[in-house]
């Protein structure tokens, strides 16, 4: 039945004649092989109808011609010869429109067909399909009917190969792009000149909109590089359409971002241009209730400015991690002393020292004190590790480093910030506590590498430190407070049990229970 379907389709007569002529030839080994294949075919398939066999032979002849043409092309013969059939021509000749895979898995969707129609030539049916698509994209969800109809008429469609740059940092970005499928990675060049990955965009994220607001083409250069990770589809809105339909909307959003950054107090003293530049580099991140914005002990890549919502700041006891941080600080200070006073130590070897063998310079005294402190911290760390091994075997005990036993230490609301440790201490970059969304939360996130492209002064760092506001208690204090909470729960449970009515021997309930 498959061969009947192939043979019953309309054929290109001229192409068929060329193919059959190419397949015929006296004394050709391919011809002898073809005749043998036909004979074997008839022996293997005796049940075929007489009308079907010529169709099958024609298909086999066409395939041999195509195969022979392909081999000849590989051997360096003229690729423009008439006997060389392309695969598409061969499919047309035998009556097969496309592969089964193409028919089932790669058939264009209705929206893709509508987008393939050039702007200005789309029918009402095409625009209706595009309107359904644009309505589910957040960036177009609030536009009016008239603007949406114009967008359906003028939006363009692009496909991008994997590892292809959509926009390049420093070059003009002249369109608003919305990702339909695939993924796009955002890179930025750090102050050291290296290429750093900022984030990955997924459908239906948009990019390039704030570049189009600026009037001068020199100012519309992209601040980041956008590279497609996989083959991707993009909706593209050119600058002309953007200025006419969407410029005011995105300009208002840009002003809102500027207002949030200005009200935070972090950028006091900065010019309007610099804060606007930060607003272009920031990204809107939204979190649902219960989502974690920052995880304790994990690196935080973004400095987040809370725009809407309320967050709870939680901290679980981790004395071991705290002591490890103190040991690392001692090591850092010791290394700094050794490097700072290395020339001074060389001078001491030739200098005349006092007769007192206990004489020490101030640097040597400081180093001895730090070494003594470090040794004490190492002993505490070993003791905590042994205690944790014992506590593991005792049920009901609060274990150091148990993330399920967290204490609420503060609240964050607009215009608060979180994730500041990535800026204050980029070397360690470990959050001192967890920030959890208590409601729906909207933030502006600025990557720490993008932050470093600005002039980071000590005053700016101090403002960020003050803005953090949350005072994290020591881990020992957290463990003590958690133990008190556990004891209060046990006492409350006992009181409630005593208040519940108990039955006497006669089966009647007495008020007050055992009281």
XYZ file of C-alpha atoms in Angstrom:
515
model
C 0.000 0.000 0.000
C 2.964 2.325 0.680
C 4.293 1.727 -2.830
C 0.836 2.353 -4.282
C 0.758 5.720 -2.491
C 4.216 6.586 -3.779
C 3.409 5.552 -7.335
C -0.022 7.127 -7.586
C 1.200 10.692 -6.981
C 1.770 13.191 -9.778
C 5.287 12.976 -11.233
C 7.610 15.316 -13.001
C 7.797 13.707 -16.490
C 10.960 15.468 -17.576
C 12.783 14.636 -14.354
C 11.587 11.054 -14.607
C 12.921 10.718 -18.141
C 16.295 12.094 -17.084
C 16.420 9.739 -14.106
C 15.472 6.658 -16.142
C 17.945 7.621 -18.854
C 20.648 7.983 -16.263
C 19.790 4.576 -14.827
C 19.927 2.825 -18.238
C 23.243 1.881 -19.816
C 24.555 -1.131 -21.687
C 27.217 -3.160 -19.983
C 27.176 -0.977 -16.884
C 27.815 -2.931 -13.654
C 25.133 -0.812 -11.997
C 22.676 -1.924 -14.688
C 23.469 -5.611 -14.136
C 23.081 -5.083 -10.414
C 19.766 -3.344 -11.020
C 18.428 -6.220 -13.125
C 19.499 -8.696 -10.453
C 17.742 -6.582 -7.786
C 14.567 -6.560 -9.888
C 14.664 -10.324 -10.266
C 15.278 -10.816 -6.566
C 12.465 -8.402 -5.825
C 10.013 -10.361 -7.967
C 11.063 -13.608 -6.289
C 10.710 -12.167 -2.801
C 7.391 -10.411 -3.468
C 5.330 -12.802 -5.622
C 2.034 -11.354 -4.418
C 2.400 -7.907 -5.975
C -0.135 -6.962 -8.615
C 1.060 -6.558 -12.146
C 0.163 -2.865 -12.181
C 2.245 -2.187 -9.098
C 5.507 -3.715 -10.292
C 6.246 -1.043 -12.931
C 5.758 1.653 -10.309
C 8.132 -0.049 -7.953
C 10.694 -0.526 -10.706
C 10.407 3.159 -11.605
C 11.008 4.140 -7.974
C 14.015 1.812 -7.746
C 15.399 3.204 -10.998
C 14.970 6.748 -9.758
C 16.745 5.930 -6.508
C 19.641 4.300 -8.379
C 19.934 7.422 -10.517
C 19.936 9.608 -7.458
C 22.477 7.365 -5.712
C 24.696 7.251 -8.753
C 24.541 11.060 -9.093
C 25.495 11.493 -5.463
C 28.486 9.165 -5.827
C 29.581 10.989 -8.966
C 29.382 14.329 -7.188
C 31.552 12.987 -4.387
C 34.128 11.793 -6.932
C 34.470 15.323 -8.288
C 32.297 15.151 -11.416
C 30.193 18.058 -12.601
C 27.566 18.681 -9.894
C 25.362 20.572 -12.390
C 24.828 17.617 -14.685
C 21.215 16.692 -15.401
C 21.705 13.166 -14.041
C 22.404 14.521 -10.548
C 19.081 14.671 -8.723
C 18.673 16.403 -5.401
C 16.867 14.625 -2.604
C 13.902 17.006 -2.907
C 13.597 16.304 -6.646
C 13.773 12.585 -6.004
C 11.013 12.805 -3.365
C 8.864 14.769 -5.799
C 9.490 12.265 -8.569
C 8.454 9.208 -6.534
C 5.457 11.060 -5.106
C 6.680 11.562 -1.528
C 6.125 15.141 -0.398
C 8.347 14.952 2.724
C 9.690 12.565 5.321
C 7.351 11.037 7.830
C 9.408 12.750 10.564
C 8.882 16.119 8.877
C 5.159 15.488 8.547
C 4.677 14.497 12.190
C 7.277 16.386 14.223
C 8.463 19.345 12.147
C 5.275 20.622 10.582
C 5.060 24.419 11.122
C 2.549 25.517 13.692
C -0.298 27.848 12.804
C 1.451 30.724 14.598
C 4.674 30.081 12.685
C 2.797 30.156 9.413
C 1.201 33.458 10.415
C 4.579 34.919 11.395
C 6.077 33.751 8.099
C 3.710 36.110 6.238
C 5.531 39.433 5.643
C 4.379 42.352 7.821
C 1.684 44.364 6.056
C 0.359 41.344 4.145
C -1.218 39.366 6.972
C -4.847 38.342 6.822
C -7.363 38.677 9.629
C -6.909 34.986 10.401
C -3.144 35.462 10.741
C -3.585 38.451 13.035
C -6.085 36.551 15.171
C -3.548 33.781 15.726
C -0.809 36.299 16.559
C -3.100 38.093 18.987
C -3.533 34.852 20.959
C 0.256 34.548 21.119
C 0.918 38.132 22.202
C -1.760 38.032 24.889
C 0.085 35.330 26.831
C 3.421 37.211 26.731
C 3.732 39.310 29.916
C 5.326 42.296 28.212
C 2.273 42.709 25.913
C -0.400 41.660 28.375
C -1.494 45.199 29.340
C -1.419 46.926 25.950
C -4.646 48.197 24.400
C -6.585 46.551 21.589
C -5.512 49.094 18.987
C -1.831 48.786 19.875
C -2.087 44.990 19.940
C -3.667 44.967 16.480
C -0.799 47.098 15.150
C 1.751 44.794 16.764
C 0.126 41.745 15.145
C 0.491 43.486 11.796
C 4.131 44.583 12.175
C 5.856 42.065 14.477
C 8.629 40.145 12.728
C 9.925 36.607 13.116
C 13.548 35.482 13.324
C 15.293 32.171 13.877
C 18.771 32.094 15.412
C 21.267 29.270 15.253
C 22.978 27.958 18.361
C 26.057 29.914 19.533
C 25.000 32.950 17.487
C 25.147 36.443 18.979
C 21.864 38.352 18.864
C 23.358 41.546 20.353
C 27.013 42.240 21.106
C 28.186 44.436 23.969
C 29.200 47.847 22.657
C 27.281 47.533 19.381
C 23.928 49.116 18.613
C 20.848 47.130 19.638
C 18.112 48.319 17.294
C 15.179 46.060 18.193
C 13.085 44.642 21.012
C 13.305 40.836 21.068
C 10.981 38.368 22.776
C 12.172 34.786 23.116
C 9.605 32.296 21.764
C 11.641 29.098 22.043
C 15.175 28.062 22.941
C 17.410 29.879 25.417
C 19.707 32.909 25.356
C 22.668 33.455 27.693
C 23.627 36.977 28.749
C 27.326 37.820 29.074
C 29.148 40.951 30.182
C 32.777 41.950 29.979
C 34.161 42.464 33.478
C 36.598 45.196 34.477
C 39.366 42.592 34.101
C 38.398 42.026 30.467
C 37.018 38.512 30.933
C 33.636 37.330 29.647
C 31.295 36.577 32.566
C 27.915 34.877 32.344
C 25.157 36.889 34.035
C 21.986 34.901 33.491
C 20.057 32.733 31.049
C 16.841 33.915 29.411
C 13.972 31.533 28.695
C 10.629 32.016 26.946
C 8.894 34.456 27.135
C 11.671 36.778 28.390
C 12.359 39.999 26.499
C 15.526 42.046 26.009
C 16.766 45.147 24.207
C 13.821 47.382 25.121
C 15.667 50.041 27.150
C 18.289 50.551 24.448
C 15.606 51.816 22.061
C 14.454 54.590 24.417
C 17.646 56.607 24.047
C 17.543 59.139 21.192
C 21.120 58.910 19.916
C 22.314 55.767 18.124
C 25.647 55.970 19.954
C 23.790 55.688 23.281
C 21.785 52.669 22.123
C 24.747 50.320 22.296
C 24.018 47.081 24.094
C 25.382 46.847 27.633
C 25.597 43.051 27.410
C 26.144 40.279 24.883
C 23.169 38.015 24.143
C 24.086 34.626 22.686
C 21.699 31.828 21.722
C 22.489 28.575 23.518
C 20.235 26.478 21.306
C 18.369 27.099 18.054
C 15.922 29.809 19.091
C 12.912 31.672 17.756
C 12.487 35.404 18.338
C 9.705 37.903 17.965
C 11.327 41.134 16.774
C 9.902 44.654 17.001
C 11.926 47.226 15.106
C 12.723 50.678 16.469
C 10.225 52.392 14.178
C 7.345 50.260 15.471
C 8.669 50.493 19.030
C 8.767 54.315 18.983
C 5.230 54.474 17.673
C 3.558 51.865 19.893
C 5.626 50.905 22.960
C 8.139 53.639 23.782
C 6.025 55.420 26.408
C 5.216 52.177 28.219
C 8.844 51.152 28.607
C 9.918 54.692 29.401
C 7.520 54.672 32.374
C 8.983 51.354 33.536
C 12.489 52.773 33.231
C 11.453 55.777 35.374
C 9.980 53.402 37.956
C 13.256 51.475 38.163
C 15.142 54.730 38.517
C 12.853 55.764 41.367
C 13.361 52.460 43.209
C 17.160 52.714 42.957
C 17.133 56.374 43.962
C 14.892 55.731 46.996
C 17.087 52.885 48.221
C 19.760 55.350 49.394
C 22.573 53.170 48.045
C 23.335 55.548 45.174
C 23.201 58.848 47.043
C 25.347 61.434 45.265
C 25.237 59.654 41.901
C 24.145 61.521 38.789
C 20.900 60.814 36.953
C 22.826 59.283 34.049
C 24.680 56.801 36.259
C 21.548 55.674 38.118
C 19.736 55.328 34.779
C 22.620 53.191 33.577
C 22.168 50.934 36.630
C 18.444 50.727 35.847
C 19.243 49.455 32.351
C 21.523 46.745 33.745
C 19.069 45.574 36.419
C 16.526 42.819 35.865
C 13.084 42.290 37.303
C 12.807 39.059 39.310
C 9.523 37.894 40.842
C 9.125 35.303 43.620
C 6.091 33.490 44.953
C 5.248 33.072 48.608
C 7.681 30.680 50.258
C 10.360 31.053 47.563
C 13.934 31.632 48.730
C 15.620 34.769 47.461
C 18.928 34.174 49.269
C 20.073 30.917 50.878
C 22.261 30.962 53.988
C 25.774 29.730 53.328
C 25.331 29.881 49.545
C 26.862 32.463 47.197
C 24.639 35.362 46.183
C 25.270 36.632 42.679
C 22.719 39.462 42.740
C 22.173 42.556 44.835
C 18.373 42.708 45.058
C 16.285 45.820 45.668
C 12.822 44.914 46.961
C 10.103 46.703 44.978
C 6.964 44.998 46.304
C 6.156 42.468 48.989
C 7.498 41.360 52.383
C 10.341 38.952 53.144
C 11.350 37.112 56.296
C 15.023 36.804 57.226
C 15.817 33.406 58.749
C 19.012 32.057 60.261
C 19.819 28.565 61.440
C 22.618 27.887 63.945
C 25.895 27.000 62.312
C 28.620 27.476 64.909
C 30.988 25.338 62.897
C 30.677 27.563 59.827
C 31.059 30.667 61.971
C 34.298 29.372 63.517
C 35.576 28.383 60.075
C 34.929 31.946 58.892
C 36.871 33.311 61.899
C 39.794 30.989 61.156
C 39.789 32.164 57.537
C 39.851 35.789 58.711
C 42.841 35.024 60.971
C 44.675 33.412 58.065
C 43.954 36.405 55.885
C 45.266 38.833 58.514
C 48.389 36.732 59.098
C 49.155 36.666 55.391
C 48.689 40.418 55.194
C 51.098 40.961 58.139
C 53.714 38.699 56.576
C 53.514 40.471 53.222
C 53.329 43.973 54.730
C 56.341 43.625 57.015
C 58.519 41.268 54.965
C 61.090 44.023 54.318
C 61.011 44.912 57.998
C 61.832 41.302 58.942
C 64.813 41.298 56.606
C 66.132 44.395 58.320
C 65.818 42.680 61.719
C 68.345 40.045 60.702
C 71.108 42.620 60.402
C 69.850 45.104 63.009
C 71.143 45.257 66.565
C 68.511 43.650 68.802
C 68.065 44.363 72.506
C 69.649 41.948 74.922
C 66.226 40.796 76.166
C 65.458 37.479 74.396
C 61.718 38.141 74.773
C 61.892 41.334 72.758
C 59.301 41.402 69.901
C 58.326 44.034 67.414
C 54.716 45.180 67.219
C 54.174 43.147 64.050
C 55.574 40.029 65.731
C 53.347 40.611 68.749
C 50.295 40.936 66.520
C 51.206 37.796 64.646
C 51.727 35.843 67.883
C 48.330 36.958 69.184
C 46.614 35.920 65.972
C 48.330 32.530 65.975
C 47.231 31.979 69.576
C 43.628 32.961 68.678
C 43.671 30.703 65.650
C 44.853 27.734 67.698
C 41.973 28.284 70.139
C 39.467 28.413 67.284
C 40.813 25.182 65.842
C 40.327 23.493 69.224
C 36.724 24.791 69.388
C 36.075 23.498 65.882
C 37.301 20.016 66.774
C 35.163 20.027 69.914
C 32.023 21.012 67.934
C 32.627 18.270 65.376
C 32.883 15.668 68.150
C 29.764 17.077 69.824
C 27.817 16.912 66.592
C 28.689 13.241 66.174
C 27.302 12.576 69.675
C 24.199 14.764 69.165
C 23.323 12.851 66.000
C 22.579 9.846 68.195
C 20.376 11.775 70.656
C 16.829 12.435 69.395
C 15.232 15.761 70.190
C 18.516 17.661 70.449
C 19.148 20.749 68.302
C 22.002 19.951 65.957
C 24.452 22.594 64.842
C 23.941 23.293 61.132
C 20.397 21.848 61.031
C 18.658 23.935 58.345
C 15.195 22.833 59.499
C 15.698 24.667 62.832
C 15.780 28.306 61.726
C 15.037 31.414 63.734
C 13.394 34.520 62.305
C 15.748 37.448 62.874
C 14.101 40.228 60.858
C 11.791 41.415 58.091
C 12.519 43.113 54.780
C 10.147 45.499 52.986
C 10.608 48.132 50.268
C 13.061 49.795 49.871
C 15.145 47.086 51.566
C 17.944 45.121 49.933
C 19.281 41.573 50.192
C 22.161 39.616 48.683
C 24.619 42.324 49.698
C 27.377 39.853 50.660
C 28.186 39.312 46.976
C 29.177 42.994 46.858
C 30.579 43.481 50.366
C 32.760 40.364 50.318
C 33.089 38.988 46.767
C 35.889 36.614 47.775
C 33.754 34.609 50.225
C 30.300 35.548 48.921
C 28.354 33.553 51.510
C 25.004 34.772 52.774
C 24.790 35.070 56.555
C 21.070 34.256 56.545
C 18.221 33.129 54.317
C 15.681 35.538 52.836
C 12.270 33.931 52.204
C 9.313 35.596 50.486
C 6.402 35.956 52.908
C 4.149 37.345 50.132
C 4.466 37.764 46.381
C 7.746 39.665 45.996
C 9.078 41.726 43.101
C 12.731 42.783 43.045
C 15.267 44.590 40.873
C 18.388 42.431 40.668
C 21.838 43.751 39.769
C 24.554 41.174 39.146
C 27.672 41.646 41.248
C 29.903 41.608 38.141
C 27.763 44.321 36.535
C 28.019 46.249 39.816
C 31.816 46.097 39.625
C 31.790 47.895 36.277
C 30.919 51.093 38.165
C 33.166 53.145 40.431
C 32.899 51.172 43.694
C 34.111 53.534 46.425
C 34.409 52.912 50.199
C 31.457 55.265 50.732
C 29.295 53.142 48.426
C 30.286 49.950 50.282
C 29.483 51.597 53.611
C 26.046 52.686 52.365
C 25.292 49.136 51.260
C 26.459 47.811 54.639
C 24.161 50.239 56.489
C 21.289 49.511 54.136
C 21.489 45.804 54.930
C 20.089 46.670 58.364
C 19.655 43.086 59.551
C 21.750 42.342 62.644
C 22.481 38.633 62.681
C 22.892 37.202 66.197
C 25.676 34.807 67.053
C 25.018 31.156 66.408
C 25.317 30.351 70.110
C 22.554 32.863 70.852
C 20.374 31.346 68.117
C 20.823 27.852 69.565
C 19.918 29.145 73.030
C 16.769 30.843 71.741
C 15.763 27.786 69.741
C 16.157 25.604 72.837
C 13.927 28.008 74.765
C 11.317 27.780 72.015
C 11.438 23.981 72.139
C 11.021 24.020 75.921
C 8.092 26.433 75.627
C 6.417 24.104 73.141
C 6.794 21.153 75.519
C 5.370 23.168 78.439
C 2.454 24.415 76.324
C 1.712 20.856 75.208
C 1.656 19.651 78.821
C -0.674 22.500 79.849
C -3.081 21.762 76.988
C -3.037 18.078 77.949
C -3.907 18.930 81.522
C -6.765 21.192 80.422
C -8.394 18.519 78.269
C -11.303 16.729 80.077
C -10.479 13.262 81.407
C -12.933 10.433 82.067
C -13.563 9.021 85.558
C -14.075 5.379 86.268
C -17.835 5.863 85.740
C -17.175 7.208 82.241
C -18.363 10.775 82.872
C -16.257 13.752 81.843
C -15.190 16.077 84.627
C -14.352 19.709 83.918
C -10.778 20.612 84.587
C -9.329 17.176 83.919
C -6.938 16.068 86.635
C -7.118 19.393 88.470
